[in-house]
Coordinates of C-alpha atoms in Angstrom, one line a residue:
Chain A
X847 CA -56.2 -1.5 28.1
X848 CA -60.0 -1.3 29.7
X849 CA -61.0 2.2 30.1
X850 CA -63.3 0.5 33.1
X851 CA -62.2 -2.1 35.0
X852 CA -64.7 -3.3 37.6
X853 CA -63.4 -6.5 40.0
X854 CA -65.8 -8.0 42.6
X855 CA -67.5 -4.9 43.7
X856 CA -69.7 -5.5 46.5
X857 CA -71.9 -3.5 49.0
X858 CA -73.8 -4.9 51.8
X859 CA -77.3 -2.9 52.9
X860 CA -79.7 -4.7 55.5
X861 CA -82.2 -5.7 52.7
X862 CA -80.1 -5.7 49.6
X863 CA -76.7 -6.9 48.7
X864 CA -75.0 -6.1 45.6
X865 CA -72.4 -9.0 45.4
X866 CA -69.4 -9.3 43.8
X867 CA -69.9 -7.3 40.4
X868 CA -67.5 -7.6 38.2
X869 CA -66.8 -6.2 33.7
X870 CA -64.5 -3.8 31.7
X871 CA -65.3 -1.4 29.3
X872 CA -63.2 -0.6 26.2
X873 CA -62.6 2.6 24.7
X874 CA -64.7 3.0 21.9
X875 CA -67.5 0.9 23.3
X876 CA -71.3 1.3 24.9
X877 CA -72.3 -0.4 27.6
X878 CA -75.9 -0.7 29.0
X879 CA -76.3 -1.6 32.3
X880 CA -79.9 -3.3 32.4
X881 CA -81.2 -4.8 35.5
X882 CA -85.1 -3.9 36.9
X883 CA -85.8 -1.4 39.0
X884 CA -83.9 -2.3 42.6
X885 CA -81.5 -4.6 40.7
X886 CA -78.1 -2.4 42.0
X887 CA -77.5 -0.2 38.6
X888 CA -77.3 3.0 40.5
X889 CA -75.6 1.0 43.3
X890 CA -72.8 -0.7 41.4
X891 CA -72.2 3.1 39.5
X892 CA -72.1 4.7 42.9
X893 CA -69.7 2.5 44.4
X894 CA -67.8 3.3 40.9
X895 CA -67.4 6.8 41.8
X896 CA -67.3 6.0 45.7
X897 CA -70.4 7.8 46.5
X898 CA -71.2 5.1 47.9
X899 CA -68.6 3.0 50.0
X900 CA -67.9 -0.3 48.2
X901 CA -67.4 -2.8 51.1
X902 CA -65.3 -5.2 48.4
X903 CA -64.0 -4.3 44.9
X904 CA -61.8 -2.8 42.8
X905 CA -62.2 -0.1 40.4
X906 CA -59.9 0.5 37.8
X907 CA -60.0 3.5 35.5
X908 CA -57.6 4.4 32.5
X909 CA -55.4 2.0 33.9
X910 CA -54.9 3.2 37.6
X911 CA -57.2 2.3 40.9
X912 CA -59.9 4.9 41.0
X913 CA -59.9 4.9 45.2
X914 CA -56.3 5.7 45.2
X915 CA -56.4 8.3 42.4
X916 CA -59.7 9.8 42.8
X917 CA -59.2 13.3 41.7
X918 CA -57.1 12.1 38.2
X919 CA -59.7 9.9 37.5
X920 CA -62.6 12.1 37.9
X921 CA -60.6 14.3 35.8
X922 CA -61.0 12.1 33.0
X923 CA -65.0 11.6 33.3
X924 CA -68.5 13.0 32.9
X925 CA -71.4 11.8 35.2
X926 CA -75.3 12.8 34.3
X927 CA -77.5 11.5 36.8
X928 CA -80.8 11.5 35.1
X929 CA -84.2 12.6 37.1
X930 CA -81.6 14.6 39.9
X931 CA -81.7 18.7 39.5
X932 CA -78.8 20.2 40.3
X933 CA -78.8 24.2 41.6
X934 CA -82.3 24.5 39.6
X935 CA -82.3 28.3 40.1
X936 CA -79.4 28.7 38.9
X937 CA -78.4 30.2 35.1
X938 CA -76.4 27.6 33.6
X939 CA -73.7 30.0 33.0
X940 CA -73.0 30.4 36.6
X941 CA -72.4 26.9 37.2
X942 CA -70.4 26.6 34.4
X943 CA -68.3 29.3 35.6
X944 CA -67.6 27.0 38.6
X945 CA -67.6 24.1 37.1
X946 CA -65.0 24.6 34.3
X947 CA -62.6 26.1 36.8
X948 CA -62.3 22.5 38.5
X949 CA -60.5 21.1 34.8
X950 CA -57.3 22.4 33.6
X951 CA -58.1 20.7 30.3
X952 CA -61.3 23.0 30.4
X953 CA -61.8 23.7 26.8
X954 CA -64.0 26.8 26.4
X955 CA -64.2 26.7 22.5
X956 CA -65.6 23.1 22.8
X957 CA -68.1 24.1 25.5
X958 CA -69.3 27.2 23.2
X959 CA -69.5 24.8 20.0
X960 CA -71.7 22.2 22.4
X961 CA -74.0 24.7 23.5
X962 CA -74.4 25.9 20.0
X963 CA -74.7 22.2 18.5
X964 CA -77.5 21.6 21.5
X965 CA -79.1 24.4 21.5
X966 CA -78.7 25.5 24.7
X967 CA -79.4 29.1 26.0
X968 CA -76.4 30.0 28.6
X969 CA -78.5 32.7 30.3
X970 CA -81.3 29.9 31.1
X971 CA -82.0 28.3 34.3
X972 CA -81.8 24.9 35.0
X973 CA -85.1 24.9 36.0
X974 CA -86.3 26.0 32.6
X975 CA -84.8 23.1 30.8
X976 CA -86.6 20.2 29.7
X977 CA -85.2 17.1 31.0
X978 CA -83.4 16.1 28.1
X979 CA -81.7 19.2 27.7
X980 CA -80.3 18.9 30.8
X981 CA -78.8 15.5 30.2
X982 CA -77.4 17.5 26.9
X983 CA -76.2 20.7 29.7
X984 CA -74.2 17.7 31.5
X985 CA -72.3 16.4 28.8
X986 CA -71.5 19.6 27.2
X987 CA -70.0 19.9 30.5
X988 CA -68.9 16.4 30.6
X989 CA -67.0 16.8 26.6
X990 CA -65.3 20.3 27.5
X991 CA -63.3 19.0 29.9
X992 CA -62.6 16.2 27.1
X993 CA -64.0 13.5 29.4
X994 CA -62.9 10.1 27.7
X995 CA -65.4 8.0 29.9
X996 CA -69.3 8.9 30.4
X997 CA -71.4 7.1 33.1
X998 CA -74.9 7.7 32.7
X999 CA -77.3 7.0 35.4
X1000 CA -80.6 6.9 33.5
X1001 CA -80.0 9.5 31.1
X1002 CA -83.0 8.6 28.9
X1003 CA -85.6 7.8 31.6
X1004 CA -88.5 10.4 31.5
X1005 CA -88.0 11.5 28.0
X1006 CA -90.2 11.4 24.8
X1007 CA -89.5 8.5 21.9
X1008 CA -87.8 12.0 19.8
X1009 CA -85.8 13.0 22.5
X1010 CA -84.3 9.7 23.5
X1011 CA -83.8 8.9 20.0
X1012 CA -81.8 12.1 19.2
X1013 CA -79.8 11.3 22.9
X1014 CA -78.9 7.5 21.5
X1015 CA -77.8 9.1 18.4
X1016 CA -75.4 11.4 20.3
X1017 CA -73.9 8.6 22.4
X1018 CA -73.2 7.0 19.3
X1019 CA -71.1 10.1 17.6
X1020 CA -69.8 10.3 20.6
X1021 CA -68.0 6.7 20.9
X1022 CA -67.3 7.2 17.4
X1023 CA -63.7 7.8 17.3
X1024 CA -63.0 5.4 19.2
X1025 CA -61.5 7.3 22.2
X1026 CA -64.6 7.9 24.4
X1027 CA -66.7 5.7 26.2
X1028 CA -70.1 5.2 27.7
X1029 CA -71.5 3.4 31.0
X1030 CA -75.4 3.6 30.7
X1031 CA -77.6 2.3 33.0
X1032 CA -81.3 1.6 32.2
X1033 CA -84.3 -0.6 32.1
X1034 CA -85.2 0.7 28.6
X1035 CA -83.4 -1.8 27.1
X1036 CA -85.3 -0.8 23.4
X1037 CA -82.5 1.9 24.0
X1038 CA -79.8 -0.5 24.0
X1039 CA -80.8 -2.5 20.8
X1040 CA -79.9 0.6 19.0
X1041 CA -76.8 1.9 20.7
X1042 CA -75.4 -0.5 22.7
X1043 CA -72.3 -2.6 21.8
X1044 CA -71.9 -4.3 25.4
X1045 CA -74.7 -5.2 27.8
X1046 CA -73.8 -5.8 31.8
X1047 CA -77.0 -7.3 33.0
X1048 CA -77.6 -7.5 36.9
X1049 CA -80.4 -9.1 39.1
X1050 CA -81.4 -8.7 42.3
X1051 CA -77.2 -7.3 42.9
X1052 CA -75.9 -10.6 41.2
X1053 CA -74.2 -10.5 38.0
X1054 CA -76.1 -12.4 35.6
X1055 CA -74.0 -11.8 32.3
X1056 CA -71.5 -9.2 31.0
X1057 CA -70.5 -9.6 27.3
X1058 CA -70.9 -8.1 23.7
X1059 CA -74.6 -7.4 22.7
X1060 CA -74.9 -10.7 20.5
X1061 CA -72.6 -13.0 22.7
X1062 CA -75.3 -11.9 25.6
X1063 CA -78.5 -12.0 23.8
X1064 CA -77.1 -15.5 22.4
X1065 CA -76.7 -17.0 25.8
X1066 CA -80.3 -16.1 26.7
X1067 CA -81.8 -18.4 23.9
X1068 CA -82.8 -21.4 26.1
X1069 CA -85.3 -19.0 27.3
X1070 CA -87.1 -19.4 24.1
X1071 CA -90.2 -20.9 24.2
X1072 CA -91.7 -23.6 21.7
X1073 CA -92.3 -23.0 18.0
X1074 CA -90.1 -19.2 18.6
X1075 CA -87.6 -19.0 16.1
X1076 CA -86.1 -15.6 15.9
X1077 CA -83.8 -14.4 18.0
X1078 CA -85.2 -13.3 21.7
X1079 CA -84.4 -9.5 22.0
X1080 CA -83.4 -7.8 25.6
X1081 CA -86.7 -7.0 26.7
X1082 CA -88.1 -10.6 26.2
X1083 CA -84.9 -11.8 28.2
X1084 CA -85.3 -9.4 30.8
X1085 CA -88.7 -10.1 31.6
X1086 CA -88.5 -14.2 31.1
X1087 CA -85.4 -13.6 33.2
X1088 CA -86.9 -11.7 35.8
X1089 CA -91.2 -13.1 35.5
X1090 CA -92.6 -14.6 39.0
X1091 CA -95.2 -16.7 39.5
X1092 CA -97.7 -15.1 42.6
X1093 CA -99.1 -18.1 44.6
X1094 CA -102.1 -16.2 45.3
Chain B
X919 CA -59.7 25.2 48.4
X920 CA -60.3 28.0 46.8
X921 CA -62.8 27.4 44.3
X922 CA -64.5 25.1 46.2
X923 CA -64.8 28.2 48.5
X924 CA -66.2 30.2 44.9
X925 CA -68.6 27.1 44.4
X926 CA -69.9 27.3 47.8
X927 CA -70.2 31.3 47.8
X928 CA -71.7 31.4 44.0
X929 CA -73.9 28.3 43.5
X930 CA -74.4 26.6 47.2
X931 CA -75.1 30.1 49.5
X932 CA -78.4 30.8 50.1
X933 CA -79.1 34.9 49.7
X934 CA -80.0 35.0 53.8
X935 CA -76.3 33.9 54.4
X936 CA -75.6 37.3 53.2
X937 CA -78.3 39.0 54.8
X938 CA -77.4 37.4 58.2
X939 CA -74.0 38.2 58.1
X940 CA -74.6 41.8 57.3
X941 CA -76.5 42.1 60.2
X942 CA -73.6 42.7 62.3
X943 CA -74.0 46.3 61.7
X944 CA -76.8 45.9 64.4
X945 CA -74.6 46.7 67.5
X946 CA -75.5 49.6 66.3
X947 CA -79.6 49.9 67.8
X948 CA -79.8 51.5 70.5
X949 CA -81.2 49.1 73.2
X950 CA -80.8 45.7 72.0
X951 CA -79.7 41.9 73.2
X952 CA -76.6 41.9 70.5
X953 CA -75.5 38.6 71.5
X954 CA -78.5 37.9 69.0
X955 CA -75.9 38.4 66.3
X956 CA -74.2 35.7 67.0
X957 CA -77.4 33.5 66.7
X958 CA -78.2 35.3 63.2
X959 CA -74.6 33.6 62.6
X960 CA -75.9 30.9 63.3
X961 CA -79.4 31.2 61.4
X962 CA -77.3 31.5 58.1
X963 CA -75.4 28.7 57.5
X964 CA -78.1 26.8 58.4
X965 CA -80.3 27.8 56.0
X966 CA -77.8 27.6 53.7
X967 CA -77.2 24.0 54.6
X968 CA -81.1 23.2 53.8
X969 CA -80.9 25.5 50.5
X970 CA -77.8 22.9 49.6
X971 CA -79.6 19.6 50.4
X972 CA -82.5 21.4 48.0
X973 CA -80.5 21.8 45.2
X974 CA -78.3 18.7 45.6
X975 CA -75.2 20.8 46.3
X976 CA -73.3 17.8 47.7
X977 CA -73.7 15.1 45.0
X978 CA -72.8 17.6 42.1
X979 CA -69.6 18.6 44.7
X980 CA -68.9 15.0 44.6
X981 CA -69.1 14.1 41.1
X982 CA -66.4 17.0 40.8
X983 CA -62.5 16.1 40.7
X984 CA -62.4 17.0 44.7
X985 CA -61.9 13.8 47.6
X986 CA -65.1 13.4 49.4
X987 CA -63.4 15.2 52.6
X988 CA -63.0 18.6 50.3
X989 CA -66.6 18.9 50.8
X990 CA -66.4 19.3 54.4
X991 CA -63.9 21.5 54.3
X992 CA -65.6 23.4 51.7
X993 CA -68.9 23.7 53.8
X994 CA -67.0 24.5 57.0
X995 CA -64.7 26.9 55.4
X996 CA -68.1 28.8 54.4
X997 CA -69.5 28.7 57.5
X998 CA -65.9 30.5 59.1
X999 CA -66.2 33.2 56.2
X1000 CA -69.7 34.1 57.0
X1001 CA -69.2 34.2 61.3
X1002 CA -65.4 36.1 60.7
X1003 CA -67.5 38.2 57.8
X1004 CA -69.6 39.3 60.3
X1005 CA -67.5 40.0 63.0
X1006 CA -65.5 42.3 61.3
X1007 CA -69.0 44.3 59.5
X1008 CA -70.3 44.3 63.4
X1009 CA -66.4 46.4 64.2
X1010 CA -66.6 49.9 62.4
X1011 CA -70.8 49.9 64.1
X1012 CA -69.4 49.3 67.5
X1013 CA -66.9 51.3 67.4
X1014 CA -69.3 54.2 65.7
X1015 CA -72.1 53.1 68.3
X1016 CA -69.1 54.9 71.2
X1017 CA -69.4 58.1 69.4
X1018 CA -73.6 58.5 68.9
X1019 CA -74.7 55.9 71.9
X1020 CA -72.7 56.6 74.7
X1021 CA -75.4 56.5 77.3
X1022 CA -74.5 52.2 76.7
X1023 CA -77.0 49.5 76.0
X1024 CA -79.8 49.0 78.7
X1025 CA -81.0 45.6 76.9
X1026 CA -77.9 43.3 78.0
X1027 CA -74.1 43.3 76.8
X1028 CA -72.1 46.3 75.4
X1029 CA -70.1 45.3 72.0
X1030 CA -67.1 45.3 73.6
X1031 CA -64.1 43.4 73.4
X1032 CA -65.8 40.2 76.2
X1033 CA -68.8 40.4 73.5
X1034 CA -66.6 39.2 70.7
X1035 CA -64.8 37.1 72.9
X1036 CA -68.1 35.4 74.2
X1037 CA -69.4 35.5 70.4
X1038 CA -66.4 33.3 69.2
X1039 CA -67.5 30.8 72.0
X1040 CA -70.9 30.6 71.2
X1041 CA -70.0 30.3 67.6
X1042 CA -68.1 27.5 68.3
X1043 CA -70.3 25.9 70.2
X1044 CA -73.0 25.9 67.4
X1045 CA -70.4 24.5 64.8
X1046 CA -68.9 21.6 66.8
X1047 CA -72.0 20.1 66.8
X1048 CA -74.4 21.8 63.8
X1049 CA -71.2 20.1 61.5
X1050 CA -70.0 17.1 63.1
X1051 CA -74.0 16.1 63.6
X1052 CA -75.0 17.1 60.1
X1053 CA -72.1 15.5 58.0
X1054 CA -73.3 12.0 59.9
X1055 CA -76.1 11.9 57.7
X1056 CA -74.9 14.7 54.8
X1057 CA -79.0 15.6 54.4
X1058 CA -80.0 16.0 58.1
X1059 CA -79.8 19.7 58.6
X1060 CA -82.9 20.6 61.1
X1061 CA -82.1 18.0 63.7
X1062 CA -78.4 19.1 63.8
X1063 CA -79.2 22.7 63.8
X1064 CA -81.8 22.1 66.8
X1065 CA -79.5 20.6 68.8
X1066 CA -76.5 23.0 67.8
X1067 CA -79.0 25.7 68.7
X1068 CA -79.4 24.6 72.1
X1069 CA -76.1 25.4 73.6
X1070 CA -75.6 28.5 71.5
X1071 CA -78.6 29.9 73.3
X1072 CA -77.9 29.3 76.4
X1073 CA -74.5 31.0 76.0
X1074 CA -76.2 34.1 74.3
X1075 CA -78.7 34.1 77.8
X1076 CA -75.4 33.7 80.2
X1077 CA -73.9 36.4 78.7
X1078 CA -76.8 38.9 78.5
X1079 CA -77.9 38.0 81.9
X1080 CA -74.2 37.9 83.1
X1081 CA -74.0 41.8 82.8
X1082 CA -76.8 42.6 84.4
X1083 CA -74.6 40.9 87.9
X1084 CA -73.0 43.7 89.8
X1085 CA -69.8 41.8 90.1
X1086 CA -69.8 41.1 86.2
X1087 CA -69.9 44.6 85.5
X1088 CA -66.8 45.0 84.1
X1089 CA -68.0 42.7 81.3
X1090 CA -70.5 45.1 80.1
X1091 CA -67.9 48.9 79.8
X1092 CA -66.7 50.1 77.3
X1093 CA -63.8 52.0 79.3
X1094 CA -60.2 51.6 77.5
X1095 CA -59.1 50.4 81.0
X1096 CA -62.0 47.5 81.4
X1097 CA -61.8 46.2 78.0
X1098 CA -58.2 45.8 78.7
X1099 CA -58.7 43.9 81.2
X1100 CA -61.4 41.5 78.7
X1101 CA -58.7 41.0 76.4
X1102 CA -58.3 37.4 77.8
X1103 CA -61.8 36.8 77.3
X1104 CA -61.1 37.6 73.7
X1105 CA -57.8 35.8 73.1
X1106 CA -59.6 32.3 74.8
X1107 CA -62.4 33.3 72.7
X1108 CA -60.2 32.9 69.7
X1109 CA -58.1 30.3 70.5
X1110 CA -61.3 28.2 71.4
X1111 CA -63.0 28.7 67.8
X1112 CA -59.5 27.8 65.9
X1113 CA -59.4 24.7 68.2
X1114 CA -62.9 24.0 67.6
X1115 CA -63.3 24.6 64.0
X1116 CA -60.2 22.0 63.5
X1117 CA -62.1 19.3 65.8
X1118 CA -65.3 20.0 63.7
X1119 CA -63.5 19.5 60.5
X1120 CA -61.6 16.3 61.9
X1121 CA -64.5 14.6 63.0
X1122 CA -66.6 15.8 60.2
X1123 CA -64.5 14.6 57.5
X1124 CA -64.4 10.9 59.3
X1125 CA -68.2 10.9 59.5
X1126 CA -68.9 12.1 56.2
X1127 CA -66.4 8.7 54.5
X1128 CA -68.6 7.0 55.7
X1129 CA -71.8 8.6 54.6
X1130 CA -73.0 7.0 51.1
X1131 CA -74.6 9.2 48.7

């Protein structure tokens, strides 16, 4: 059974249309979802969680319709929005005061062993954290409430080459035994060639290809050019994909 | 419901909600226009409103296990705390303002029992349209509170100009048997707000399905 099950999700703005998306996720798995800046990635995850109304679509998580069973689902989940500052004068103690009283499978040992294991300082502000530490605050929250599916908005975008690198390393424990998994957006797609086991790539709100990392970078090889032997890697699809010619 | 209600009070509140509503206690200066009480009531939730949209108080509500229309009632069910909150801190000063201030407030209305009943009025007149406008957008707070204010001030400037009409008179004592006799002011008063807080939340709640984060 997907963890994620995503059918035809579509949302209609009056310059941009994000048409008919549609993949699965299965536990245990990464997924990147790549598409340039404006493609629909933070579109197609908010119409996931329905902050955003889908005007078509299904969403199916752990098994059930995610519209119908909001509050079960979101149960079972950890968003981090990356870049977006929540209560930044706050101590993060006090919002996890609130927060963990939302989960009844709030596990308080597991949060004190993640704030220990990323170094986080609960009398701290939010404000005082660099941005990767916040993205690490978020999941700690996101894994004591034993979240089995992670979407990530982002999560590495801002950071340093040390900081991403220890983030992609996380994700990867994290997916590890096989229960969990992760939804990650990005245009890093370096990122991806390291963690990611599934790549969902979208253009301009279109679909262009959702499948495992080498099926997807496989179907991309007519983009090759002459005399190029090796393998074309995300970026070089990306931006072939994507390149424009100015008539200027 | 009710820790959405600890959310909004410990993470979403700004410090001058608590400021404003404590400043029912000031029935109790001596020549003053009290009905500006009821605007201070109005004052704090919308600064509290613009502290939210600051620190992104909605989307991290709505990443929470809680159906988009929990929000709203969240929100609103602050905004009833604070204004009841207030009422009742303005009570033991009015009543204490009978004992030390009996010569009665020169400035405009006594805090008698028409003043609360007016106060609910204006209250509800603020929230009708301060919510149902601001949860259209779920970010615009200064437009909804400029229009909410509108009405609200108006009311306040009936009501302190009301008394000052010999034939409103008995709006402004503070005698047992003329209070008695503003009792209905009061009860409409309170019946109006229930009504009113229950269309705000209705038509709130509709607007904000359709607002996308």
């Amino acid at each position: 059974m997907s963890i994620l099950a995503v059918q035809g999700l579509t949302k209609k703005y009056e310059s941009f249309t994000l048409d008919d998306v549609s993949f699965s996720l299965q536990p245990g798995r990464i997924m990147g979802l790549i598409g340039k800046n404006g493609a629909g990635k933070t579109t197609t995850l908010k119409s996931i969680l329905n902050l955003v109304r889908a005007d078509r679509g299904r969403v199916e998580m752990f098994g059930r319709d995610f519209y119908q069973n909001e509050q079960w689902c979101k149960q079972k989940i950890g968003v981090v929005l990356g870049g977006i500052d929540f209560y930044s004068h706050k101590r993060l103690s006090s919002i996890t005061e609130v927060t963990r009283r939302f989960y009844p499978a709030w596990d308080g040992k597991a949060y004190q062993k993640y704030l220990t294991m990323f170094e986080l300082v609960p009398s701290k502000k939010v404000r005082e954290l660099s941005s990767g530490m916040k993205v690490k605050y978020m999941l700690a929250l996101a894994l004591s409430h034993n979240a089995k599916l992670l979407i990530l908005d982002e999560p590495t975008s801002g950071l340093d080459p040390v900081s991403r690198d220890d983030l992609l390393v996380l994700f990867r424990q994290l997916v590890q035994d096989g229960e969990r998994s992760i939804l990650y957006s990005t245009h890093i797609t370096s990122d991806l060639e390291k963690c990611a086991d599934d790549i969902t790539y979208i253009k301009d709100g279109k679909l262009m290809k959702s499948a495992d990392k080498m099926t997807f970078i496989e179907s991309f090889q007519h983009l090759k050019e002459s005399g190029e032997t090796r393998p074309l890697s995300l970026e070089e699809i990306m931006i072939r994909t994507e390149r424009r010619n100015y008539d200027v | 419901m009710y820790n959405l209600l600890y959310k909004e009070l410990r993470l979403a509140a700004h410090p001058n909600l608590f400021v404003f509503t404590l400043l029912g206690a000031l029935v109790l200066v001596p020549a003053y226009p009290y009905g500006m009480v009821f605007l201070f009531g109005c004052l704090g939730p919308f600064i509290t409103f613009t502290y939210g949209r600051e620190i992104n108080d909605i989307y991290y509500t709505s990443l929470l296990p809680v159906k988009k229309r929990d929000i709203v009632k969240s929100k609103i069910a602050l905004v009833v705390v604070s204004q009841m909150a207030q009422l009742l801190i303005s009570l033991p000063f009015a009543l204490l303002r009978l004992r030390v201030l009996p010569a009665g407030n020169p400035a405009g209305i006594e805090a008698n029992v028409a003043y609360y009943g007016f106060g609910l009025m204006i209250y509800t007149m603020f929230n009708l349209i301060f919510l149902t406008h601001f949860f259209k957008s779920g970010y615009r707070v200064g437009w909804s509170f400029l229009f909410a204010m509108i009405p609200a001030t108006l009311g306040v400037l009936c009501m302190e100009t009301a008394v000052h009409f010999p034939q409103f008179a008995w709006l402004d004592s503070v005698e047992k048997a003329m209070m008695f006799k503003q009792l209905p002011i009061l009860l409409v008063g309170g019946v109006v707000y229930i009504l009113g807080i229950a269309v705000a939340y209705r038509v709130s709640a509709k607007r904000f399905e359709m607002v996308d984060l």
